Coordinates of C-alpha atoms in Angstrom, one line a residue:
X1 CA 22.2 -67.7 38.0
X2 CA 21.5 -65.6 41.4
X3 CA 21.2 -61.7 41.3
X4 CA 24.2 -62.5 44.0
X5 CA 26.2 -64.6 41.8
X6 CA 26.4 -60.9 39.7
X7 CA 27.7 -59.4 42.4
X8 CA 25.1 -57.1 43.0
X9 CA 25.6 -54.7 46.1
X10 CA 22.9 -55.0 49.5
X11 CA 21.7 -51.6 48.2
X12 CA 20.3 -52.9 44.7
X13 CA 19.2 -56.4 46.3
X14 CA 17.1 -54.3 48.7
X15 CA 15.6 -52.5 46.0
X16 CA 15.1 -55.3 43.5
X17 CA 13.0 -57.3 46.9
X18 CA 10.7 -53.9 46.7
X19 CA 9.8 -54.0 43.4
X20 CA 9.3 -58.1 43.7
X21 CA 12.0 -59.2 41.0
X22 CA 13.6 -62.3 42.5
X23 CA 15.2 -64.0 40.4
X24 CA 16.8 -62.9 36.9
X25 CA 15.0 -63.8 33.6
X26 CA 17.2 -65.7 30.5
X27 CA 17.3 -62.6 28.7
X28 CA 18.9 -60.5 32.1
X29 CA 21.3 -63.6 32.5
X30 CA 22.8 -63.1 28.7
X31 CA 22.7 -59.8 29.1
X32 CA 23.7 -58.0 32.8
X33 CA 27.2 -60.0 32.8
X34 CA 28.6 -58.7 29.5
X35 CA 27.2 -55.2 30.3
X36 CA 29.3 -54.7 34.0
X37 CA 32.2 -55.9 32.2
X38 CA 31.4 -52.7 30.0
X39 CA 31.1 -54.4 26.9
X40 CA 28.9 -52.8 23.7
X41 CA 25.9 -54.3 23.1
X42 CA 22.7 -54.6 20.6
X43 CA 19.9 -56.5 22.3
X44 CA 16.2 -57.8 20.9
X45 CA 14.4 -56.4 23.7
X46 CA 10.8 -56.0 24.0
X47 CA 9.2 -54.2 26.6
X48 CA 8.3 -55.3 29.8
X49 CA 12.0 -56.3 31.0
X50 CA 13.4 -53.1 32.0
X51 CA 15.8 -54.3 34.8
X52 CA 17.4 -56.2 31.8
X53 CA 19.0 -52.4 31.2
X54 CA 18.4 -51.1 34.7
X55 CA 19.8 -53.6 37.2
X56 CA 23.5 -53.2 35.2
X57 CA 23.1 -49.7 35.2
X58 CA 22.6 -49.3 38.5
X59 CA 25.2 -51.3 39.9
X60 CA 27.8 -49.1 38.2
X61 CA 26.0 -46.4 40.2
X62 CA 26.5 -48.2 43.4
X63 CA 30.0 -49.3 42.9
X64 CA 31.5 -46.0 42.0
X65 CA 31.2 -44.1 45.6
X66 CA 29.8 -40.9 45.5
X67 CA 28.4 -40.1 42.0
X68 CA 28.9 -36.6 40.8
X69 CA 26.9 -35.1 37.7
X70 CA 25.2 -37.1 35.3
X71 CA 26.4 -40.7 35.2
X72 CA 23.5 -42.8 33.3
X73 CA 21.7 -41.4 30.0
X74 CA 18.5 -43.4 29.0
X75 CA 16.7 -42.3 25.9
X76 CA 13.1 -43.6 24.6
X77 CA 10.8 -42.4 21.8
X78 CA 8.3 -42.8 24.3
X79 CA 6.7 -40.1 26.5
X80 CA 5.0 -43.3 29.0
X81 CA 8.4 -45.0 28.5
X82 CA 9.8 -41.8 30.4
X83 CA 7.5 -42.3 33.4
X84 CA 7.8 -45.7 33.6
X85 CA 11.6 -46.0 33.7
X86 CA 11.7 -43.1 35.7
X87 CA 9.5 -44.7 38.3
X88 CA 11.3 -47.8 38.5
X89 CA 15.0 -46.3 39.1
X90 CA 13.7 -44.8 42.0
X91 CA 12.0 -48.4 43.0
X92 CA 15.3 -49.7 42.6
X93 CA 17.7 -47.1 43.3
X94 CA 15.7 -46.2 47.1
X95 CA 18.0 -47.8 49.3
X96 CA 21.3 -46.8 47.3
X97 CA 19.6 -43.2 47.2
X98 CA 20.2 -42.9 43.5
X99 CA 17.6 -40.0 42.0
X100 CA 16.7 -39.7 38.6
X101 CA 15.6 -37.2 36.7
X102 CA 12.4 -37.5 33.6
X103 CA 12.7 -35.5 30.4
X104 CA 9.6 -35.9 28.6
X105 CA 7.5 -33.1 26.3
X106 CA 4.6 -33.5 28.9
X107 CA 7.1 -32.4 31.9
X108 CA 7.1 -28.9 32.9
X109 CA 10.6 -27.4 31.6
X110 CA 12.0 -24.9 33.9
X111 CA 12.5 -28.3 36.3
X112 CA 13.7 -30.6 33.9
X113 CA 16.4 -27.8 33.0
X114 CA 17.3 -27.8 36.7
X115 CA 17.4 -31.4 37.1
X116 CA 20.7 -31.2 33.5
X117 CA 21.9 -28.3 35.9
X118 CA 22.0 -30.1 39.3
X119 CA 23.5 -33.5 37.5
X120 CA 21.0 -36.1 38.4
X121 CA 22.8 -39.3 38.4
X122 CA 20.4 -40.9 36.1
X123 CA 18.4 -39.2 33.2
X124 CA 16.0 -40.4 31.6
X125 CA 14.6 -38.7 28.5
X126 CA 12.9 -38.2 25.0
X127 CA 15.5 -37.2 22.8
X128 CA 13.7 -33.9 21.4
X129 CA 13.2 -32.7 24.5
X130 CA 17.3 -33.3 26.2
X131 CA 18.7 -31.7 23.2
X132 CA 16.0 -28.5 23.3
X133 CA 17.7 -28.1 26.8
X134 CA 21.2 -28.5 26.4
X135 CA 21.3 -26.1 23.1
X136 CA 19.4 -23.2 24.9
X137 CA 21.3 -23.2 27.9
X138 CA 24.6 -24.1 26.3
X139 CA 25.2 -27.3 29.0
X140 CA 27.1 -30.2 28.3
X141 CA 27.2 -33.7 30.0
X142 CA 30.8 -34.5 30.8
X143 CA 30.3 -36.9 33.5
X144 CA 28.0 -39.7 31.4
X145 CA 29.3 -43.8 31.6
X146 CA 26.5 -45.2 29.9
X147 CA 24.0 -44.2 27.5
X148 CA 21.4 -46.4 26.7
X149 CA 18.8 -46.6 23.8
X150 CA 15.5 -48.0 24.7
X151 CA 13.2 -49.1 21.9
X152 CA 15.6 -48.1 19.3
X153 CA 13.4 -49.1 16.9
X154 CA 10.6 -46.3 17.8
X155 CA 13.1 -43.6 16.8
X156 CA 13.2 -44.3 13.2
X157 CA 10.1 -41.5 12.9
X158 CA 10.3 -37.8 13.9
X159 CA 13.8 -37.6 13.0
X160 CA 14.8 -38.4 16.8
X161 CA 18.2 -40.4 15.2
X162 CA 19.6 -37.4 14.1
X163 CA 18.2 -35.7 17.6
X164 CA 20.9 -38.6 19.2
X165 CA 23.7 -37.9 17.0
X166 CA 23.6 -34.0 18.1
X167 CA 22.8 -34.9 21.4
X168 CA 26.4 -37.3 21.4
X169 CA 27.9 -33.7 20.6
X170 CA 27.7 -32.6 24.4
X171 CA 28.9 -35.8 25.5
X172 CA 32.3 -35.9 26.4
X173 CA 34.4 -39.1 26.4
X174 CA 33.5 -42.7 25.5
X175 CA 30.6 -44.0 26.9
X176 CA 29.7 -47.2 26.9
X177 CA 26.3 -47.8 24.9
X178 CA 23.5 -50.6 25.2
X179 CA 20.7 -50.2 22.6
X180 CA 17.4 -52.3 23.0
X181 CA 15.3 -52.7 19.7
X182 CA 12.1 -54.3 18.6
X183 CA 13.6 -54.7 15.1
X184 CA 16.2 -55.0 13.0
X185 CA 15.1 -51.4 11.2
X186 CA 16.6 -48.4 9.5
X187 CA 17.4 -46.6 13.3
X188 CA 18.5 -49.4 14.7
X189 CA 21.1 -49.6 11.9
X190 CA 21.9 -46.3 12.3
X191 CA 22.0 -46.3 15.9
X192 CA 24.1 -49.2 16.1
X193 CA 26.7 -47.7 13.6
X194 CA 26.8 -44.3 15.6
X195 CA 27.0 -45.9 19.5
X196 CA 28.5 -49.4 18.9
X197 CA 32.2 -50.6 19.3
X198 CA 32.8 -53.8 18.7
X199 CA 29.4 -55.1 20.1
X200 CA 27.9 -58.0 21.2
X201 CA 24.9 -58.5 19.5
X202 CA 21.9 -61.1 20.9
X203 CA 18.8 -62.0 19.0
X204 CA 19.8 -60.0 15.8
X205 CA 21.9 -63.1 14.6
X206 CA 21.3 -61.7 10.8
X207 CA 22.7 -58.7 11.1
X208 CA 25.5 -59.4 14.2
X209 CA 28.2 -59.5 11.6
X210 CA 27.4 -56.2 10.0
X211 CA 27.2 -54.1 13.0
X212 CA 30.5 -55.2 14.0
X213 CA 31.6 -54.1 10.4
X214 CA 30.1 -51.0 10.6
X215 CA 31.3 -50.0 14.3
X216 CA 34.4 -50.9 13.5
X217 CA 34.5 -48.3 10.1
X218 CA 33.6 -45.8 12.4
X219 CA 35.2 -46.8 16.0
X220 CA 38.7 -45.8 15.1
X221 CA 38.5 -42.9 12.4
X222 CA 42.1 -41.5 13.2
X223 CA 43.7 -44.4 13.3
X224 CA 47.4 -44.4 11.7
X225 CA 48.5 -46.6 8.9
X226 CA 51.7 -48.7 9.6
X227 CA 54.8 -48.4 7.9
X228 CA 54.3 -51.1 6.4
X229 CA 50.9 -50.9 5.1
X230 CA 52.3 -47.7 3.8
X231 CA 54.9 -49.2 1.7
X232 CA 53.0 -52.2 0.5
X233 CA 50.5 -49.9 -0.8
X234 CA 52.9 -47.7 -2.3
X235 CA 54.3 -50.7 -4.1
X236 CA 51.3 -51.4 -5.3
X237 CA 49.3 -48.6 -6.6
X238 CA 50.5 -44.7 -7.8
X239 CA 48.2 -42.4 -7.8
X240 CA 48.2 -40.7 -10.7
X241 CA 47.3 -36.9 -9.6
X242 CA 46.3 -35.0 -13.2
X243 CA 43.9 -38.0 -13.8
X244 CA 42.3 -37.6 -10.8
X245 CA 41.6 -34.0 -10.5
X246 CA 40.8 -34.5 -15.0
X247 CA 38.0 -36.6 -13.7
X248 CA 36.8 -34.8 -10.7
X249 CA 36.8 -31.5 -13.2
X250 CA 34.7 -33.6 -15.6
X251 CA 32.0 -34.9 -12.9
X252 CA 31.5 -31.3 -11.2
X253 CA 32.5 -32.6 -7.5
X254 CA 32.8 -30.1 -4.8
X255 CA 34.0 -31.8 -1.3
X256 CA 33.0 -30.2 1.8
X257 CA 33.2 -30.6 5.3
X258 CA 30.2 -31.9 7.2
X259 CA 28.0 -32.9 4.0
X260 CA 24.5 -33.0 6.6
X261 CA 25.2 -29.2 7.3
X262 CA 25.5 -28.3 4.2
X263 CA 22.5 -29.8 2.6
X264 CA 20.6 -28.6 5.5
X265 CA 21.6 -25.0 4.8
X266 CA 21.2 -25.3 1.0
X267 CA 17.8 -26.5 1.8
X268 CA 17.0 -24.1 4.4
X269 CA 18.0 -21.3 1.9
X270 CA 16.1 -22.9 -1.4
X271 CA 12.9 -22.4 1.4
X272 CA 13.4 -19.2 2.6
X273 CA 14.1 -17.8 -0.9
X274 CA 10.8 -19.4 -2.7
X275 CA 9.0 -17.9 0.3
X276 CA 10.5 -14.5 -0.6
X277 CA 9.1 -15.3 -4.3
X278 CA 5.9 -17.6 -3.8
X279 CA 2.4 -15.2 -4.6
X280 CA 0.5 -15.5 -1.6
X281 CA -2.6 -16.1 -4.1
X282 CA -3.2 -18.0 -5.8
X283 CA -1.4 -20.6 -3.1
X284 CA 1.2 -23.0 -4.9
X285 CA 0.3 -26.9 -4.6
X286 CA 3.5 -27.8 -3.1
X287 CA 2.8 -25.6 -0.3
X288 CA 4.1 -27.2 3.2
X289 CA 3.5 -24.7 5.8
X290 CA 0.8 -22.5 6.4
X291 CA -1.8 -21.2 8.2
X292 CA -5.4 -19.6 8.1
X293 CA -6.4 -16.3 10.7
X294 CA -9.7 -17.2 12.3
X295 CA -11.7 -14.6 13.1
X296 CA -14.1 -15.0 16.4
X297 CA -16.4 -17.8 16.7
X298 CA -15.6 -19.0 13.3
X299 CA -12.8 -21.4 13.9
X300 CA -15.5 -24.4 13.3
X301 CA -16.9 -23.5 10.5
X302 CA -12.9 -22.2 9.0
X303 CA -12.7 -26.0 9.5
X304 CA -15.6 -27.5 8.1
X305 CA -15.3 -25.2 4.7
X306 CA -11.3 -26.2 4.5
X307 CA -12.4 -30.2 4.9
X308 CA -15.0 -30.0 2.3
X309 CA -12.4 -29.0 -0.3
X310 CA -10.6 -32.3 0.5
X311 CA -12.6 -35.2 1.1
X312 CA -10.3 -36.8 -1.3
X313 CA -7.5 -37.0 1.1
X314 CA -6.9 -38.8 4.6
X315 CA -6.4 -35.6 6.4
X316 CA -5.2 -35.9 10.7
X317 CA -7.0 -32.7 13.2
X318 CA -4.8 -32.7 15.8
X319 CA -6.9 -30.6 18.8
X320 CA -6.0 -29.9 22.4
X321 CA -8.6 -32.1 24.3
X322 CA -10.7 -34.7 24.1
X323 CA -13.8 -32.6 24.3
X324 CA -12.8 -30.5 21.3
X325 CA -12.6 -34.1 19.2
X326 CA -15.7 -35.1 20.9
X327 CA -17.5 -32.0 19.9
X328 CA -16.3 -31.8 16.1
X329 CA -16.9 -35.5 15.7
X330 CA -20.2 -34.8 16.7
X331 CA -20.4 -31.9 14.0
X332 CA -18.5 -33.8 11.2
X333 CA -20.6 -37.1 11.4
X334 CA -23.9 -35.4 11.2
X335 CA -22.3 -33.9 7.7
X336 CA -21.7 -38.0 5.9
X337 CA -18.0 -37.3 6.0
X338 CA -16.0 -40.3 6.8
X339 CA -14.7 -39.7 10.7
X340 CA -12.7 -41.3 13.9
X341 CA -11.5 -40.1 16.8
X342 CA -9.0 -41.1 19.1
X343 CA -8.0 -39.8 22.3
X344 CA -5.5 -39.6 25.5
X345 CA -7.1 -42.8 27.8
X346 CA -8.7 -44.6 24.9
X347 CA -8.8 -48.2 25.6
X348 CA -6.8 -49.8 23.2
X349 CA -9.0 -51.9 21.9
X350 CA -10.9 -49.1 20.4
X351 CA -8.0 -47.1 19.7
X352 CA -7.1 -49.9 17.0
X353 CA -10.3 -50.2 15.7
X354 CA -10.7 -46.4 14.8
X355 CA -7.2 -46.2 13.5
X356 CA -7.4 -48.9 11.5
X357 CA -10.8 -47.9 10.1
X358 CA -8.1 -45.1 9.4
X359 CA -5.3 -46.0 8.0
X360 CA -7.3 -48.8 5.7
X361 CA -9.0 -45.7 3.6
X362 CA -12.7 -46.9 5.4
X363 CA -12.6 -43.4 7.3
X364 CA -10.8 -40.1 5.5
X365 CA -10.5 -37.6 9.0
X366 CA -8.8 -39.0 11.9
X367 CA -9.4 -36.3 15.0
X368 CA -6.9 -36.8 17.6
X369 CA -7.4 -34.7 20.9
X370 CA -5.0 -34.6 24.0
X371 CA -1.9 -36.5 22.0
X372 CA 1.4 -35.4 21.0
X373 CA 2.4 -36.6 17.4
X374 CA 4.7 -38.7 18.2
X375 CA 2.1 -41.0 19.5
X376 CA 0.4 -41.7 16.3
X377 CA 2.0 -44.2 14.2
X378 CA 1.0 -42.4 10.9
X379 CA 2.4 -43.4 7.7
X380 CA 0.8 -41.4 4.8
X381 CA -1.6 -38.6 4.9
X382 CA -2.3 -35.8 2.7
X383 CA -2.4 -33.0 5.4
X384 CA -2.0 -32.2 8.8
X385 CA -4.4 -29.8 10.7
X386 CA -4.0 -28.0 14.2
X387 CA -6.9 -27.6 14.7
X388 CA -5.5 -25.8 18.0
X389 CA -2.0 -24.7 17.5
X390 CA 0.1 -26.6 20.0
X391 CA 2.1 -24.4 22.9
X392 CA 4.6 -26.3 22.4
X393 CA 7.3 -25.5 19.5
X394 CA 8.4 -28.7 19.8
X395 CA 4.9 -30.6 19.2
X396 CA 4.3 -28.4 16.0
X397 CA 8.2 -29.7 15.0
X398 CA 7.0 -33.0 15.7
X399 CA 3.7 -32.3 13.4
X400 CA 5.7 -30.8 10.5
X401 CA 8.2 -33.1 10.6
X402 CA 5.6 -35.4 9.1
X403 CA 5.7 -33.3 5.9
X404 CA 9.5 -33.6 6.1
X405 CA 9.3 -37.0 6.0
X406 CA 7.1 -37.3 3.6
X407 CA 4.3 -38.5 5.5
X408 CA 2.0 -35.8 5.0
X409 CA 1.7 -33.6 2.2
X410 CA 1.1 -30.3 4.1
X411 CA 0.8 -28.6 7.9
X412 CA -2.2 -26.1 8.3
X413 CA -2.7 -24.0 11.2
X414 CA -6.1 -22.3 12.1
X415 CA -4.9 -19.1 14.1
X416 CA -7.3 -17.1 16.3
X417 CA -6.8 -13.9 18.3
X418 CA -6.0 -16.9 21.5
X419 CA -2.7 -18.3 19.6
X420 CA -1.6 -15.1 18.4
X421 CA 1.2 -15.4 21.3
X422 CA 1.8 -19.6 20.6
X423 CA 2.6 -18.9 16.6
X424 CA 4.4 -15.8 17.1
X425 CA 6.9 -18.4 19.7
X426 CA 6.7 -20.7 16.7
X427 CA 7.9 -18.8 14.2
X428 CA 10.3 -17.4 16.7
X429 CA 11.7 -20.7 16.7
X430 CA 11.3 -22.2 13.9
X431 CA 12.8 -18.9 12.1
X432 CA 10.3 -18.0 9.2
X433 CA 6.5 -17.5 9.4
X434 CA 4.2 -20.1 7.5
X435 CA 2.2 -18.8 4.1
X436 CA -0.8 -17.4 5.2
X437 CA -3.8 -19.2 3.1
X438 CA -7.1 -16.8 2.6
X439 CA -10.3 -17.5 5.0
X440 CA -12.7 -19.7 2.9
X441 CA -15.4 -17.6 0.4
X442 CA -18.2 -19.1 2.4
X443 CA -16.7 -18.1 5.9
X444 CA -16.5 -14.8 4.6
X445 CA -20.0 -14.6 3.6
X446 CA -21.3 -15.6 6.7
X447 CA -19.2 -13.4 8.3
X448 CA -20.5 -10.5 6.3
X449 CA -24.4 -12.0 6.9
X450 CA -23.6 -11.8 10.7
X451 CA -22.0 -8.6 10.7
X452 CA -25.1 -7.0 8.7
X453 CA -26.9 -8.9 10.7
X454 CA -25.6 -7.3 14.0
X455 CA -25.6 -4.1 12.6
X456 CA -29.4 -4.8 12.0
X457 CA -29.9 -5.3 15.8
X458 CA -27.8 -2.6 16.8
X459 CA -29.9 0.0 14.8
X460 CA -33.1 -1.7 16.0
X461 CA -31.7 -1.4 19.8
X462 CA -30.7 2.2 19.0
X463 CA -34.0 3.5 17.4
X464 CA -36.2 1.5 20.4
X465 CA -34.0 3.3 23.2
X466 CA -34.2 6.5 21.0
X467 CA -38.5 6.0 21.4
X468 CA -37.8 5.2 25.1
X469 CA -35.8 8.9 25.4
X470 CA -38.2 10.6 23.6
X471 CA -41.9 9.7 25.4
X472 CA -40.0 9.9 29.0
X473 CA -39.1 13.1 27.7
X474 CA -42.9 13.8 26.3
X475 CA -44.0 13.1 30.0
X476 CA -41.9 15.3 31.5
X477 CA -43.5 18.0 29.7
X478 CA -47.3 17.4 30.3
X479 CA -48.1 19.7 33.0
X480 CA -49.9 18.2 35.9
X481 CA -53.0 19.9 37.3
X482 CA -53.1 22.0 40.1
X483 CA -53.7 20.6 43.6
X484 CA -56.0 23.3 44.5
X485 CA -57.8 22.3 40.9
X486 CA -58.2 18.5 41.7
X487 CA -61.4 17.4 42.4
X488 CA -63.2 14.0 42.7
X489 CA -66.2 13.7 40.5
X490 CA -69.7 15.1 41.1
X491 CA -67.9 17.4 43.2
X492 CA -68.1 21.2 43.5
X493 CA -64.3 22.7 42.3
X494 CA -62.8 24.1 45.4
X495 CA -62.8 27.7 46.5
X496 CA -59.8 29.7 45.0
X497 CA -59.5 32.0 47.4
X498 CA -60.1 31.4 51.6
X499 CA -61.7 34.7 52.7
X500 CA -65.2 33.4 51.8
X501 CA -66.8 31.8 55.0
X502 CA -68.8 28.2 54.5
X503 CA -66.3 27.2 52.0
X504 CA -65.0 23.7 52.8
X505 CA -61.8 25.3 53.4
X506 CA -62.9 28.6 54.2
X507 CA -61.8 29.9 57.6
X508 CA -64.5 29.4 60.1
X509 CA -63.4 32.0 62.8
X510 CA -62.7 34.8 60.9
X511 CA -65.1 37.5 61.3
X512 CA -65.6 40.4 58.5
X513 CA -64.6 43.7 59.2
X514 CA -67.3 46.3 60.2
X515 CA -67.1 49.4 58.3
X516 CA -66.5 52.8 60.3
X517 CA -68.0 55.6 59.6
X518 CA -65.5 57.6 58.6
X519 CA -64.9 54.9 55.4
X520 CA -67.2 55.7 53.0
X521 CA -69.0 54.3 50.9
X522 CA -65.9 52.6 48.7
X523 CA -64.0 52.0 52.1
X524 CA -66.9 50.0 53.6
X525 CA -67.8 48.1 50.4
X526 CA -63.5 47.6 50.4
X527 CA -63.8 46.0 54.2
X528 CA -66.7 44.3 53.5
X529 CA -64.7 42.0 51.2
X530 CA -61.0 42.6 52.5

């Protein structure tokens, strides 16, 4: 088949000629018919294909007239799948001026919440970061058609299932829903059973007959019994009341409404109240959450002297850059210790070779700089280090969600006076403060040796300035000698008084007074030397 023979509109054709797809692949053949006749559906997908989802999607767009609010949802695990989708709805979309809007936990906020507020026709987002925005502004997404899952099989880690389910709460209506999957895993399962009505399902042939089961437990929940159901199962069975409630008295069984909830506020409760009763020291073993205060220029070592106490266990430093990995890798190796780094950039080639030195027990650190957790594939370590506490509440979720799920043991967080702000948002969010673990003995003792040590300096600096003070103040007090005293050597002193002629600075014109008569003796001799 043609791209015409769909029924595509001049406006997509256009668009599809720009981006160089000409003709539709097998997999867009089986797939873009069913999906404009608005049919359910559960595709093997990998990626690469995106108009298989896109070029269906779009169409509606173009066929309805003037879209108002949000029409299309699309949600990855990915943050590059974000981009690139994003990128290639406006390829397609430019001549049917269709905009899109990209939700990913790399994009700046304040415009992705004005993008939900304006209604962008098609949205394209992670999950974490669609339901952040819709809960703290209170918004909703009334005017959504389609929602579709891409790489359903990514969301099985991070909790982002359960992210769906509450983000389905602020969708209004019946949507129709196309999910895309790797695999035939636990989120696809669940995704299927949450989105799916009566689906058709391609390339999952082993599981096509159990999704249809499942959606169709959960498609029509308040669907009435007949009469006649009614009756035949009256004639059939009596229920038998007393025995009932006999055995639910004997078994202990509560029923409550919303089961999830309720576990998640027993469990939420159990936390907060062995945080009210957990010693700070000694620090329990069990111990999920916590965090170490850094004091200046000692973050490094804070790290080294907590890694030395667990060589033992695979342990993941999540920094900020790649020149904070580069420069503790440096540190670390010179030390024996076992150590990989991986970055944002790395060629994958490399990337796999240092991850799997990783995961296969060869290497027992794995430093990660400039990536957000949910792009590391991790499956088991003992603990979890930010090295640089993430601004982002939602990255350190991501991080101690890996503790959640049993994939780490622990979260530890090295806090300086620079993420006093970022933790205090944390635990803002996150609604109780981590256990605060004590700076390591041999931190301290340096600290102490450098504080002496300072102290040291500063009273050497003081008594040297003190010196300094007291000899300019010793030559301030020497008395210098008289000009009319200086005198080169081998010299006569000079004359201290000018009345005597043939001095050198006598006064040569000056005549001597001649004594009168009338003087006297004492008057004369008195003259004589006046």
């Amino acid at each position: 088949m043609s791209f015409e023979e769909f029924g595509l509109s001049p406006e997509l054709l256009s668009g599809l000629a720009d981006v160089r797809i000409e003709q539709p692949t097998p997999l867009q053949n089986e797939v873009i018919p069913p999906a404009l006749q608005g049919k359910h559906m559960l595709v093997k997908h990998e990626a690469g294909d995106d108009g298989v989802f896109l070029i269906p999607a779009l169409q509606k767009l173009t066929t309805n007239g003037e879209v108002t609010g949000t029409r299309v949802l699309i949600l990855t695990p990915s943050i590059e799948r974000v981009k690139e989708i994003d990128e290639k709805v406006w390829g397609m979309g430019y001549h049917a001026q269709i905009s899109s809007a990209a939700l990913s936990m790399k994009g700046i906020r304040t415009q992705q919440e004005q993008a939900i507020k304006d209604g962008a026709p098609v949205v394209v987002a992670n999950p974490s970061r669609l339901i952040e925005i819709l809960e703290n502004h209170k918004l909703t997404l009334p005017d959504v058609d389609l929602i579709i899952i891409d790489e359903a099989h990514g969301m099985e880690n991070y909790n982002l299932v359960s992210r769906v389910k509450d983000i389905l709460k602020y969708v209004e209506g019946s949507p129709q829903s196309l999910i895309f999957s790797e695999s035939d895993n636990k989120a696809t399962k669940q995704l299927s059973k949450l989105l799916l009505k009566d689906p058709t399902v391609l390339g999952f042939d082993d599981i096509d007959s159990s999704a249809k089961e499942e959606s169709q437990e959960t498609s029509d929940p308040k669907e009435e019994i007949s009469p006649k159901q009614k009756t035949d199962s009256d004639e059939e069975f009596e229920l038998d009341q007393e025995d009932v409630n006999r055995k639910l008295a004997e078994a202990s069984v509560s029923v409550v409404l919303n089961p999830e909830d309720k576990e998640e506020t027993q469990t939420e409760s159990k936390d907060s109240e062995s945080e009210k009763e957990a010693d700070p020291d000694p620090v329990p073993e069990d111990l999920a959450q916590a965090y170490i205060y850094v004091p200046p220029r000692a973050k490094i070592s804070t790290l080294l002297a907590h890694l030395e106490k667990n060589l033992t266990d695979k342990i993941v430093v999540f920094a900020a850059s790649k020149r904070t990995t580069d420069r503790l890798f440096r540190i670390i190796r010179k030390k024996g210790w076992g150590v990989v780094s991986i970055n944002e950039g790395l060629k994958e080639e490399y990337y796999n070779e240092r991850f799997g030195k990783f995961t296969s027990g060869e290497m027992k650190i794995l430093l990660v700089g400039g990536l957000s957790a949910t792009e590391v594939e991790l499956d088991e370590v003992k603990q979890v280090i930010n090295y640089d506490v993430p601004n982002e509440v939602e990255e350190y979720k991501y991080r101690a969600e890996l503790v959640g799920n049993g994939k780490a043991a622990r979260i530890v967080s090295l806090v300086s006076k620079m993420d006093k702000d970022d933790i205090d948002e944390i635990v803002k969010k996150v609604g109780y403060a981590p256990t605060e673990l004590p700076l390591p003995k041999e931190v301290k003792e340096k600290k102490e040796r450098g504080k002496k040590s300072d102290e040291d300096k500063n009273r050497k600096k003081s008594d040297k300035k003190s010196r300094k003070k007291n000899d300019d103040r010793d030559r301030k007090r020497r008395k210098k000698p008289n000009k009319q005293q200086e005198h080169k050597p081998n010299e006569l002193p000079r004359p201290s008084y000018e009345g005597l002629s043939g001095g050198k600075e006598g006064k040569k014109n000056k005549k001597r007074p001649t004594p009168g008569k009338s003087d006297g003796a004492f008057g004369w001799i008195k003259k004589l030397f006046d």
